[in-house]
Short mmCIF file of C-alpha atoms in Angstrom, two decimals:
data_model
loop_
_atom_site.label_atom_id
_atom_site.label_comp_id
_atom_site.label_asym_id
_atom_site.label_seq_id
_atom_site.Cartn_x
_atom_site.Cartn_y
_atom_site.Cartn_z
CA UNK U 1 -42.79 53.18 -4.32
CA UNK U 2 -39.49 51.78 -4.60
CA UNK U 3 -36.60 53.81 -3.54
CA UNK U 4 -34.43 55.98 -5.84
CA UNK U 5 -31.34 54.41 -4.27
CA UNK U 6 -32.47 51.05 -4.14
CA UNK U 7 -29.95 49.78 -6.89
CA UNK U 8 -27.12 51.29 -4.91
CA UNK U 9 -28.10 49.17 -1.89
CA UNK U 10 -28.45 45.96 -4.17
CA UNK U 11 -25.14 46.44 -5.54
CA UNK U 12 -23.46 47.44 -2.08
CA UNK U 13 -24.77 43.89 -0.72
CA UNK U 14 -23.37 42.45 -3.52
CA UNK U 15 -19.96 43.91 -2.74
CA UNK U 16 -20.11 43.11 0.78
CA UNK U 17 -21.14 39.34 0.20
CA UNK U 18 -18.47 38.91 -2.37
CA UNK U 19 -15.96 40.43 -0.16
CA UNK U 20 -16.97 37.89 2.77
CA UNK U 21 -16.37 35.35 0.26
CA UNK U 22 -12.98 36.19 -0.84
CA UNK U 23 -12.06 36.60 2.93
CA UNK U 24 -13.29 32.99 3.31
CA UNK U 25 -11.14 32.07 0.28
CA UNK U 26 -8.17 33.63 1.84
CA UNK U 27 -8.86 31.67 5.07
CA UNK U 28 -8.94 28.39 3.19
CA UNK U 29 -5.70 29.04 1.34
CA UNK U 30 -3.90 30.16 4.49
CA UNK U 31 -4.74 26.95 6.45
CA UNK U 32 -4.07 24.59 3.14
CA UNK U 33 -1.61 22.89 5.31
CA UNK U 34 -3.18 23.01 8.75
CA UNK U 35 -3.74 19.55 10.29
CA UNK U 36 -7.51 18.93 10.85
CA UNK U 37 -8.58 22.16 8.89
CA UNK U 38 -11.91 21.71 7.08
CA UNK U 39 -12.40 23.87 4.09
CA UNK U 40 -15.16 26.60 4.62
CA UNK U 41 -17.70 28.08 2.12
CA UNK U 42 -20.24 31.13 2.30
CA UNK U 43 -23.81 30.11 2.06
CA UNK U 44 -25.23 32.87 -0.36
CA UNK U 45 -28.99 33.71 0.45
CA UNK U 46 -31.14 36.14 -1.34
CA UNK U 47 -32.46 39.07 0.71
CA UNK U 48 -35.94 39.59 1.19
CA UNK U 49 -37.66 40.87 -2.15
CA UNK U 50 -39.56 43.97 -2.61
CA UNK U 51 -42.34 44.59 -2.00
CA UNK U 52 -43.11 42.28 1.06
CA UNK U 53 -46.46 40.75 1.48
CA UNK U 54 -48.99 42.72 3.11
CA UNK U 55 -52.53 44.58 2.78
CA UNK U 56 -50.51 47.95 2.04
CA UNK U 57 -48.11 46.53 -0.43
CA UNK U 58 -47.97 48.49 -3.80
CA UNK U 59 -49.41 47.25 -6.98
CA UNK U 60 -46.42 46.14 -9.05
CA UNK U 61 -46.25 43.36 -11.87
CA UNK U 62 -44.04 41.46 -9.30
CA UNK U 63 -41.54 41.32 -6.61
CA UNK U 64 -37.97 42.54 -7.16
CA UNK U 65 -35.02 40.97 -5.74
CA UNK U 66 -33.02 43.27 -3.20
CA UNK U 67 -29.53 41.54 -3.55
CA UNK U 68 -27.68 38.85 -1.62
CA UNK U 69 -26.27 38.13 1.87
CA UNK U 70 -24.01 35.78 3.51
CA UNK U 71 -26.25 33.37 5.19
CA UNK U 72 -23.59 31.47 7.13
CA UNK U 73 -20.01 30.29 6.71
CA UNK U 74 -20.01 26.51 7.06
CA UNK U 75 -17.19 23.97 6.91
CA UNK U 76 -17.31 21.15 4.48
CA UNK U 77 -17.55 17.98 6.51
CA UNK U 78 -19.21 14.51 6.12
CA UNK U 79 -20.18 12.79 9.23
CA UNK U 80 -20.48 9.39 7.92
CA UNK U 81 -16.82 9.48 6.69
CA UNK U 82 -15.75 10.46 10.11
CA UNK U 83 -17.64 7.58 11.73
CA UNK U 84 -15.87 5.23 9.10
CA UNK U 85 -12.41 6.75 9.69
CA UNK U 86 -12.48 6.36 13.51
CA UNK U 87 -13.81 2.81 13.15
CA UNK U 88 -10.97 1.99 11.22
CA UNK U 89 -8.59 4.28 13.30
CA UNK U 90 -9.58 2.14 16.33
CA UNK U 91 -8.83 -1.12 14.58
CA UNK U 92 -5.25 0.14 13.46
CA UNK U 93 -4.58 1.29 16.91
CA UNK U 94 -5.02 -2.12 18.31
CA UNK U 95 -3.28 -4.20 15.61
CA UNK U 96 -0.52 -1.66 15.16
CA UNK U 97 0.30 -1.73 19.08
CA UNK U 98 -0.02 -5.54 19.00
CA UNK U 99 2.08 -6.11 16.12
CA UNK U 100 4.76 -3.76 17.60
CA UNK U 101 4.79 -5.73 20.91
CA UNK U 102 5.07 -9.06 19.17
CA UNK U 103 7.83 -7.88 17.06
CA UNK U 104 9.81 -6.82 20.30
CA UNK U 105 9.19 -10.40 21.49
CA UNK U 106 10.32 -11.90 18.34
CA UNK U 107 13.70 -9.92 18.41
CA UNK U 108 14.22 -11.22 22.06
CA UNK U 109 13.43 -14.87 21.29
CA UNK U 110 15.71 -14.43 18.10
CA UNK U 111 14.75 -17.67 16.63
CA UNK U 112 16.14 -19.24 14.38
CA UNK U 113 19.60 -17.92 14.93
CA UNK U 114 23.02 -18.84 16.34
CA UNK U 115 22.22 -17.17 19.30
CA UNK U 116 18.74 -18.40 20.25
CA UNK U 117 18.03 -20.99 22.68
CA UNK U 118 17.49 -23.75 20.17
CA UNK U 119 21.07 -23.37 19.05
CA UNK U 120 22.62 -23.00 22.59
CA UNK U 121 20.55 -26.36 23.46
CA UNK U 122 21.93 -28.21 20.41
CA UNK U 123 25.47 -27.05 21.43
CA UNK U 124 25.09 -28.37 24.87
CA UNK U 125 23.56 -31.64 23.43
CA UNK U 126 26.60 -31.91 21.11
CA UNK U 127 28.90 -31.52 24.01
CA UNK U 128 27.38 -34.34 25.80
CA UNK U 129 27.90 -36.54 22.81
CA UNK U 130 31.37 -35.55 22.61
CA UNK U 131 32.19 -36.51 26.29
CA UNK U 132 30.28 -39.74 25.85
CA UNK U 133 33.09 -40.64 23.40
CA UNK U 134 35.78 -40.06 25.91
CA UNK U 135 34.40 -39.68 29.40
CA UNK U 136 37.83 -38.96 30.77
CA UNK U 137 38.75 -36.09 28.62
CA UNK U 138 39.00 -33.03 30.91
CA UNK U 139 38.51 -30.76 27.99
CA UNK U 140 35.37 -32.22 26.95
CA UNK U 141 34.03 -31.84 30.62
CA UNK U 142 34.95 -28.06 30.53
CA UNK U 143 33.01 -27.89 27.37
CA UNK U 144 29.87 -29.40 28.80
CA UNK U 145 30.23 -26.93 31.72
CA UNK U 146 30.61 -24.08 29.53
CA UNK U 147 27.59 -25.03 27.12
CA UNK U 148 25.49 -25.74 30.41
CA UNK U 149 26.39 -22.39 31.64
CA UNK U 150 25.52 -20.98 28.15
CA UNK U 151 22.06 -22.55 28.40
CA UNK U 152 21.40 -21.13 31.82
CA UNK U 153 22.65 -17.58 30.76
CA UNK U 154 20.31 -17.82 27.64
CA UNK U 155 17.45 -18.65 29.88
CA UNK U 156 18.34 -15.70 32.27
CA UNK U 157 18.69 -13.31 29.24
CA UNK U 158 15.42 -14.24 27.37
CA UNK U 159 13.35 -14.13 30.83
CA UNK U 160 14.84 -10.99 32.07
CA UNK U 161 14.48 -9.13 28.66
CA UNK U 162 10.85 -10.22 28.29
CA UNK U 163 10.08 -9.07 31.85
CA UNK U 164 11.72 -5.67 31.10
CA UNK U 165 9.71 -5.36 28.11
CA UNK U 166 6.68 -6.24 30.04
CA UNK U 167 7.36 -3.31 32.66
CA UNK U 168 7.78 -1.26 29.51
CA UNK U 169 4.19 -2.05 28.35
CA UNK U 170 3.02 -1.21 31.58
CA UNK U 171 4.47 2.19 31.39
CA UNK U 172 2.91 2.60 28.14
CA UNK U 173 -0.49 1.56 29.49
CA UNK U 174 -0.09 4.43 32.12
CA UNK U 175 0.89 6.92 29.40
CA UNK U 176 -1.92 5.86 27.37
CA UNK U 177 -4.61 6.34 30.05
CA UNK U 178 -2.86 9.99 30.64
CA UNK U 179 -3.34 10.69 27.11
CA UNK U 180 -6.87 9.49 26.81
CA UNK U 181 -7.69 11.63 29.96
CA UNK U 182 -5.92 14.63 28.49
CA UNK U 183 -7.82 14.31 25.31
CA UNK U 184 -11.23 14.07 27.12
CA UNK U 185 -10.15 17.04 29.31
CA UNK U 186 -9.53 19.02 26.14
CA UNK U 187 -12.64 17.99 24.55
CA UNK U 188 -14.65 19.05 27.60
CA UNK U 189 -13.06 22.66 27.26
CA UNK U 190 -13.92 22.71 23.56
CA UNK U 191 -17.29 21.50 24.29
CA UNK U 192 -17.99 24.34 26.76
CA UNK U 193 -16.64 26.92 24.20
CA UNK U 194 -18.99 25.51 21.40
CA UNK U 195 -21.76 25.76 23.98
CA UNK U 196 -21.07 29.59 24.63
CA UNK U 197 -20.93 30.50 20.89
CA UNK U 198 -23.75 28.33 19.13
CA UNK U 199 -26.80 29.88 21.16
CA UNK U 200 -25.87 33.33 19.44
CA UNK U 201 -26.49 31.79 16.08
CA UNK U 202 -22.66 31.49 15.16
CA UNK U 203 -20.98 28.50 13.68
CA UNK U 204 -17.73 27.82 15.49
CA UNK U 205 -16.02 26.17 12.53
CA UNK U 206 -12.63 26.29 14.10
CA UNK U 207 -13.76 24.61 17.26
CA UNK U 208 -15.55 22.01 15.49
CA UNK U 209 -12.33 21.19 13.51
CA UNK U 210 -10.47 20.97 16.85
CA UNK U 211 -12.93 18.85 18.33
CA UNK U 212 -12.91 16.47 15.52
CA UNK U 213 -9.10 16.28 15.65
CA UNK U 214 -9.21 15.18 19.27
CA UNK U 215 -11.99 12.73 18.57
CA UNK U 216 -9.86 11.19 15.85
CA UNK U 217 -6.91 10.92 18.20
CA UNK U 218 -9.25 9.38 21.08
CA UNK U 219 -10.44 6.86 18.66
CA UNK U 220 -7.28 5.15 18.21
CA UNK U 221 -6.92 4.60 21.93
CA UNK U 222 -10.51 3.58 22.65
CA UNK U 223 -13.60 2.35 21.05
CA UNK U 224 -15.94 5.38 21.12
CA UNK U 225 -19.30 6.24 20.00
CA UNK U 226 -20.03 10.19 19.47
CA UNK U 227 -23.40 11.76 19.72
CA UNK U 228 -24.27 15.23 19.72
CA UNK U 229 -26.65 17.19 21.88
CA UNK U 230 -27.92 20.87 21.02
CA UNK U 231 -26.51 23.71 22.94
CA UNK U 232 -29.79 25.62 23.45
CA UNK U 233 -30.55 29.37 22.60
CA UNK U 234 -31.02 30.27 19.10
CA UNK U 235 -28.46 28.14 17.02
CA UNK U 236 -27.77 28.16 13.25
CA UNK U 237 -29.55 25.24 11.51
CA UNK U 238 -26.08 23.90 10.76
CA UNK U 239 -24.85 24.16 14.21
CA UNK U 240 -23.69 20.56 15.34
CA UNK U 241 -24.10 20.93 19.10
CA UNK U 242 -21.97 19.59 22.17
CA UNK U 243 -20.19 16.18 21.77
CA UNK U 244 -20.97 13.15 23.98
CA UNK U 245 -18.61 10.60 23.93
CA UNK U 246 -19.21 7.05 25.21
CA UNK U 247 -16.75 4.12 25.79
CA UNK U 248 -18.33 0.99 23.82
CA UNK U 249 -17.70 -2.41 23.01
CA UNK U 250 -17.27 -3.79 19.68
CA UNK U 251 -20.80 -4.75 19.51
CA UNK U 252 -21.97 -1.24 20.46
CA UNK U 253 -22.90 -1.97 24.08
CA UNK U 254 -22.14 1.16 26.42
CA UNK U 255 -19.41 0.63 28.83
CA UNK U 256 -19.37 4.09 30.32
CA UNK U 257 -19.51 7.85 29.41
CA UNK U 258 -16.12 9.67 28.90
CA UNK U 259 -17.47 12.97 27.96
CA UNK U 260 -20.95 14.42 28.82
CA UNK U 261 -22.17 17.68 27.49
CA UNK U 262 -21.30 19.54 30.80
CA UNK U 263 -18.79 17.18 32.38
CA UNK U 264 -16.33 14.30 31.91
CA UNK U 265 -15.07 11.09 33.64
CA UNK U 266 -11.48 9.99 34.03
CA UNK U 267 -10.34 6.54 32.99
CA UNK U 268 -8.26 4.66 35.33
CA UNK U 269 -6.41 1.31 34.96
CA UNK U 270 -6.29 -0.74 38.08
CA UNK U 271 -3.41 -3.26 38.68
CA UNK U 272 -5.62 -5.08 41.09
CA UNK U 273 -5.42 -8.62 39.48
CA UNK U 274 -3.00 -11.61 40.22
CA UNK U 275 0.81 -10.43 40.09
CA UNK U 276 -0.13 -6.89 39.62
CA UNK U 277 -2.03 -7.69 36.51
CA UNK U 278 -5.06 -5.68 35.39
CA UNK U 279 -8.28 -6.78 36.55
CA UNK U 280 -10.61 -3.78 36.33
CA UNK U 281 -10.76 -0.32 34.96
CA UNK U 282 -12.44 2.50 36.43
CA UNK U 283 -14.43 5.21 34.52
CA UNK U 284 -15.80 7.75 36.79
CA UNK U 285 -17.79 5.89 39.43
CA UNK U 286 -18.42 2.74 37.52
CA UNK U 287 -16.13 -0.27 37.44
CA UNK U 288 -15.39 -2.21 34.19
CA UNK U 289 -14.08 -5.94 34.14
CA UNK U 290 -11.13 -6.12 31.72
CA UNK U 291 -11.62 -9.63 30.80
CA UNK U 292 -15.14 -8.92 29.85
CA UNK U 293 -14.13 -5.73 27.96
CA UNK U 294 -14.48 -6.55 24.24
CA UNK U 295 -13.56 -3.22 22.92
CA UNK U 296 -10.52 -2.61 20.67
CA UNK U 297 -8.03 0.23 20.67
CA UNK U 298 -4.49 0.89 21.40
CA UNK U 299 -4.92 0.51 25.26
CA UNK U 300 -6.72 -2.74 25.05
CA UNK U 301 -3.56 -4.00 23.21
CA UNK U 302 -1.28 -2.66 25.78
CA UNK U 303 -3.04 -4.40 28.49
CA UNK U 304 -3.16 -7.57 26.95
CA UNK U 305 0.38 -7.47 26.19
CA UNK U 306 1.43 -6.56 29.76
CA UNK U 307 -1.11 -8.98 31.38
CA UNK U 308 -4.56 -9.08 32.81
CA UNK U 309 -6.45 -11.57 35.18
CA UNK U 310 -8.76 -13.95 33.68
CA UNK U 311 -10.64 -16.77 35.73
CA UNK U 312 -8.27 -16.03 38.71
CA UNK U 313 -5.23 -16.27 36.63
CA UNK U 314 -2.69 -13.64 35.08
CA UNK U 315 -2.65 -14.03 31.46
CA UNK U 316 -1.41 -11.93 28.45
CA UNK U 317 1.13 -11.99 25.50
CA UNK U 318 4.22 -11.40 27.71
CA UNK U 319 2.90 -13.04 30.76
CA UNK U 320 2.24 -16.40 28.92
CA UNK U 321 5.49 -16.31 27.11
CA UNK U 322 7.39 -16.02 30.44
CA UNK U 323 5.43 -18.67 31.94
CA UNK U 324 6.07 -21.10 29.18
CA UNK U 325 9.86 -20.07 29.59
CA UNK U 326 9.70 -20.93 33.16
CA UNK U 327 7.84 -24.23 32.32
CA UNK U 328 10.56 -25.09 29.71
CA UNK U 329 13.52 -24.23 32.01
CA UNK U 330 12.15 -25.89 35.31
CA UNK U 331 11.04 -29.21 33.76
CA UNK U 332 14.39 -29.32 31.75
CA UNK U 333 16.23 -28.49 34.75
CA UNK U 334 14.65 -30.93 37.11
CA UNK U 335 14.65 -33.87 34.62
CA UNK U 336 18.14 -33.34 33.95
CA UNK U 337 19.34 -33.07 37.56
CA UNK U 338 17.36 -36.66 38.16
CA UNK U 339 19.47 -38.26 35.59
CA UNK U 340 22.49 -36.46 36.86
CA UNK U 341 22.14 -37.26 40.48
CA UNK U 342 21.39 -41.03 39.50
CA UNK U 343 24.80 -41.03 37.70
CA UNK U 344 28.43 -41.34 39.14
CA UNK U 345 30.90 -38.72 38.81
CA UNK U 346 34.77 -39.32 38.87
CA UNK U 347 34.91 -37.69 42.48
CA UNK U 348 32.33 -40.25 43.69
CA UNK U 349 34.25 -42.91 41.88
CA UNK U 350 37.37 -41.92 43.63
CA UNK U 351 35.72 -41.58 47.01
CA UNK U 352 33.84 -45.00 46.31
CA UNK U 353 30.71 -43.10 47.99
CA UNK U 354 27.42 -41.87 46.45
CA UNK U 355 26.68 -38.31 46.56
CA UNK U 356 23.55 -36.29 45.39
CA UNK U 357 25.00 -33.96 42.84
CA UNK U 358 22.80 -31.72 40.80
CA UNK U 359 23.85 -30.11 37.53
CA UNK U 360 21.50 -27.01 37.71
CA UNK U 361 20.24 -25.11 40.71
CA UNK U 362 18.27 -22.29 41.60
CA UNK U 363 19.64 -18.73 42.55
CA UNK U 364 22.16 -18.74 45.42
CA UNK U 365 22.89 -22.62 44.66
CA UNK U 366 19.37 -23.28 46.11
CA UNK U 367 17.39 -26.40 45.10
CA UNK U 368 15.07 -26.22 42.41
CA UNK U 369 11.65 -25.74 44.00
CA UNK U 370 9.67 -23.02 42.62
CA UNK U 371 8.80 -22.95 39.06
CA UNK U 372 7.51 -19.28 38.87
CA UNK U 373 10.37 -17.14 37.49
CA UNK U 374 12.66 -20.06 37.50
CA UNK U 375 13.81 -19.05 34.01
CA UNK U 376 15.28 -16.08 35.22
CA UNK U 377 17.15 -17.87 38.28
CA UNK U 378 18.48 -21.02 36.62
CA UNK U 379 22.19 -21.44 37.01
CA UNK U 380 24.93 -24.07 37.38
CA UNK U 381 25.00 -25.90 40.69
CA UNK U 382 27.98 -24.83 42.91
CA UNK U 383 29.30 -28.53 42.58
CA UNK U 384 29.51 -28.18 38.96
CA UNK U 385 31.10 -24.87 39.22
CA UNK U 386 33.52 -25.91 41.72
CA UNK U 387 35.04 -29.12 40.01
CA UNK U 388 34.81 -30.58 36.49
CA UNK U 389 35.01 -33.98 38.25
CA UNK U 390 31.57 -33.72 39.66
CA UNK U 391 29.84 -34.06 36.30
CA UNK U 392 28.32 -37.61 36.53
CA UNK U 393 29.54 -39.56 33.49
CA UNK U 394 29.15 -43.04 34.77
CA UNK U 395 26.50 -45.08 36.43
CA UNK U 396 25.97 -47.77 38.82
CA UNK U 397 27.77 -48.43 42.19
CA UNK U 398 30.52 -46.20 42.83
CA UNK U 399 32.79 -48.97 44.27
CA UNK U 400 32.92 -50.75 40.84
CA UNK U 401 32.17 -47.93 38.46
CA UNK U 402 35.02 -46.86 35.91
CA UNK U 403 36.09 -43.47 34.95
CA UNK U 404 35.82 -44.65 31.25
CA UNK U 405 32.23 -45.47 31.63
CA UNK U 406 29.92 -42.83 29.79
CA UNK U 407 26.55 -44.39 29.99
CA UNK U 408 25.02 -41.74 32.15
CA UNK U 409 26.45 -38.99 29.73
CA UNK U 410 24.08 -40.72 26.99
CA UNK U 411 21.21 -40.69 29.35
CA UNK U 412 21.91 -36.93 29.99
CA UNK U 413 21.83 -36.40 26.28
CA UNK U 414 18.38 -38.28 25.83
CA UNK U 415 16.77 -36.01 28.32
CA UNK U 416 16.53 -33.26 25.52
CA UNK U 417 14.62 -35.79 23.37
CA UNK U 418 12.50 -37.58 26.22
CA UNK U 419 8.90 -36.64 26.44
CA UNK U 420 7.91 -34.65 29.84
CA UNK U 421 5.07 -32.73 30.86
CA UNK U 422 6.14 -29.25 30.15
CA UNK U 423 2.67 -27.96 30.56
CA UNK U 424 -0.42 -29.33 31.98
CA UNK U 425 -1.71 -32.48 30.21
CA UNK U 426 0.82 -31.90 27.44
CA UNK U 427 3.73 -34.30 26.91
CA UNK U 428 6.30 -33.13 24.63
CA UNK U 429 10.08 -33.36 24.27
CA UNK U 430 11.99 -30.05 24.63
CA UNK U 431 12.37 -29.29 20.95
CA UNK U 432 8.50 -30.07 20.38
CA UNK U 433 7.57 -27.97 23.24
CA UNK U 434 9.88 -25.03 22.22
CA UNK U 435 9.15 -25.07 18.65
CA UNK U 436 5.47 -25.06 19.64
CA UNK U 437 5.97 -21.77 21.67
CA UNK U 438 7.89 -20.19 18.83
CA UNK U 439 5.57 -21.16 16.29
CA UNK U 440 2.56 -19.78 18.12
CA UNK U 441 4.27 -16.61 18.38
CA UNK U 442 5.23 -16.45 15.02
CA UNK U 443 1.51 -17.00 13.79
CA UNK U 444 0.33 -14.35 16.04
CA UNK U 445 2.88 -12.00 14.96
CA UNK U 446 2.01 -12.62 11.20
CA UNK U 447 -1.63 -12.18 11.94
CA UNK U 448 -1.01 -8.94 13.69
CA UNK U 449 1.18 -7.60 11.19
CA UNK U 450 -1.25 -8.76 8.40
CA UNK U 451 -4.27 -7.26 10.02
CA UNK U 452 -2.19 -3.93 10.92
CA UNK U 453 -1.56 -3.46 6.99
CA UNK U 454 -5.18 -4.16 6.21
CA UNK U 455 -6.48 -1.70 8.74
CA UNK U 456 -3.68 0.95 7.48
CA UNK U 457 -5.00 0.35 3.85
CA UNK U 458 -8.55 0.92 5.02
CA UNK U 459 -8.01 3.82 6.96
CA UNK U 460 -6.02 5.50 4.26
CA UNK U 461 -8.62 4.84 1.77
CA UNK U 462 -11.45 6.40 4.13
CA UNK U 463 -9.04 9.34 4.86
CA UNK U 464 -8.55 9.98 1.28
CA UNK U 465 -12.33 9.91 0.74
CA UNK U 466 -12.61 12.39 3.74
CA UNK U 467 -9.95 14.63 2.48
CA UNK U 468 -11.72 14.90 -0.97
CA UNK U 469 -14.50 16.58 0.89
CA UNK U 470 -12.84 18.43 3.63
CA UNK U 471 -9.18 19.31 2.51
CA UNK U 472 -8.41 22.59 0.60
CA UNK U 473 -7.90 22.28 -3.06
CA UNK U 474 -5.86 25.22 -4.21
CA UNK U 475 -7.11 24.90 -7.69
CA UNK U 476 -10.62 25.05 -6.67
CA UNK U 477 -9.87 28.01 -4.29
CA UNK U 478 -8.12 29.90 -7.17
CA UNK U 479 -11.26 29.47 -9.30
CA UNK U 480 -13.50 30.88 -6.63
CA UNK U 481 -11.34 33.60 -6.01
CA UNK U 482 -11.56 34.73 -9.58
CA UNK U 483 -15.29 34.15 -9.61
CA UNK U 484 -15.92 36.10 -6.39
CA UNK U 485 -13.49 38.99 -7.49
CA UNK U 486 -15.39 39.38 -10.93
CA UNK U 487 -18.61 39.47 -8.90
CA UNK U 488 -17.12 41.95 -6.69
CA UNK U 489 -16.02 44.18 -9.63
CA UNK U 490 -19.25 43.67 -11.25
CA UNK U 491 -21.22 44.96 -8.07
CA UNK U 492 -19.00 48.05 -7.82
CA UNK U 493 -19.51 48.81 -11.62
CA UNK U 494 -23.22 48.61 -10.72
CA UNK U 495 -22.49 51.40 -8.25
CA UNK U 496 -20.95 53.55 -10.78
CA UNK U 497 -23.96 52.81 -13.07
CA UNK U 498 -26.27 54.01 -10.43
CA UNK U 499 -24.16 56.95 -9.64
CA UNK U 500 -24.10 58.12 -13.63
CA UNK U 501 -27.90 57.57 -13.39
CA UNK U 502 -28.49 59.63 -10.48
CA UNK U 503 -26.23 62.37 -11.90
CA UNK U 504 -28.43 62.42 -14.91
CA UNK U 505 -31.41 62.79 -12.81
CA UNK U 506 -29.99 65.50 -10.30
CA UNK U 507 -27.90 67.55 -12.83
CA UNK U 508 -29.50 66.71 -16.20
CA UNK U 509 -33.26 66.67 -15.64
CA UNK U 510 -35.12 70.07 -16.25
CA UNK U 511 -31.90 71.75 -17.58
CA UNK U 512 -33.20 72.00 -21.11
CA UNK U 513 -33.77 75.61 -22.49
CA UNK U 514 -31.43 77.22 -19.41
#
């Protein structure tokens, strides 16, 4: 036989459950602007009906409901959208970093402009043309020396600026590695907390949100794959478990484990390649060859910008540009010196004796010998700096040459337009080679900018879909609040009704005729 107070208990459960729903609504409204927060909902469940199944169950027309309970409080999240978002976030991290790196390089090269290397070389060439008109003009000689010095200083400035940015890229690589390790360390702590809560049947929604926020942050740095393992114990069916994060290549092949269910591995970038370039990465006890690491992310882009070893040679965005600049400066200075040394200067004509006078020199007025880093060291030779009359304008025998002979100046001017081997198996003149270098940089920069914009659009599109599921809608929460409030009031009214019924039974029944 059912209890006289059964209706009171059913109404009480309704009040408690609606009250829980109102508390959850308040939690959602409070965290409407909290980064990474996912809205939560109460999963309503009917309580066990009366009577229960059994041999001794009372004979009744049917089972009666006994109310409602809050089965669980679940956060609203769609894992498929998380996977999509992290994939696009990873591509955005790579292309955004690459675009920034190339943008800095373009600012340094500064082409085309009045202060770029192209214009400086044109001015130098024009000064030689002017000197060829009147080789005896001391003013024209002075301009040639000043323009030549400007060429050397421009090479120095561009090379040193590129090297400085390259060092900054190295610092950014180190900072990024620390960030990766810091995020993985925090994820491991969150994992352990989740593992201590889930076995008791609770859903640690706030910890899930914090973990997803950290995984999103990590996905922009390196390409990752996230799996989940059960925490054990007696978890809720909606429990997500502990996260296991693996470093993977773009084709999904595993490169190493960043985070296990009970431990984590630190990532380290090793500058063990040629010229302190990156050759390997260490993840825990395993070593990864960077040249074989086909895995996008901000960290890969930074290493590519800084420099890495491939086939026994250092390569990379800035490494290659500095090397091409060295090729340009070395080849131009060497060929210019050959023509200049063959010519005759006014001092040689006066002395009637041939000397070997170079126009350009290495640092410390040393002869040009080492191509590596030459763009940062090129300067005017001491002979040219000491006397304008050491500029070789004439050609032939110094004993019979005249000061008005400008044939060697014309030969010097042609060095800019003559084809030389600026790079291996590539014949080109100065302008063509330099235009090729600048053009290649511009194409790469445009590609990085375009793909960065595309990745931004795709990431935002996925993020909007994700927010439509997970974010807090104040309109929806207000509607829910009204619904739960009325349900709470109705349950309270049911208790009042039950009270009136009991009052009738207790105080009204059997009172007739008193």
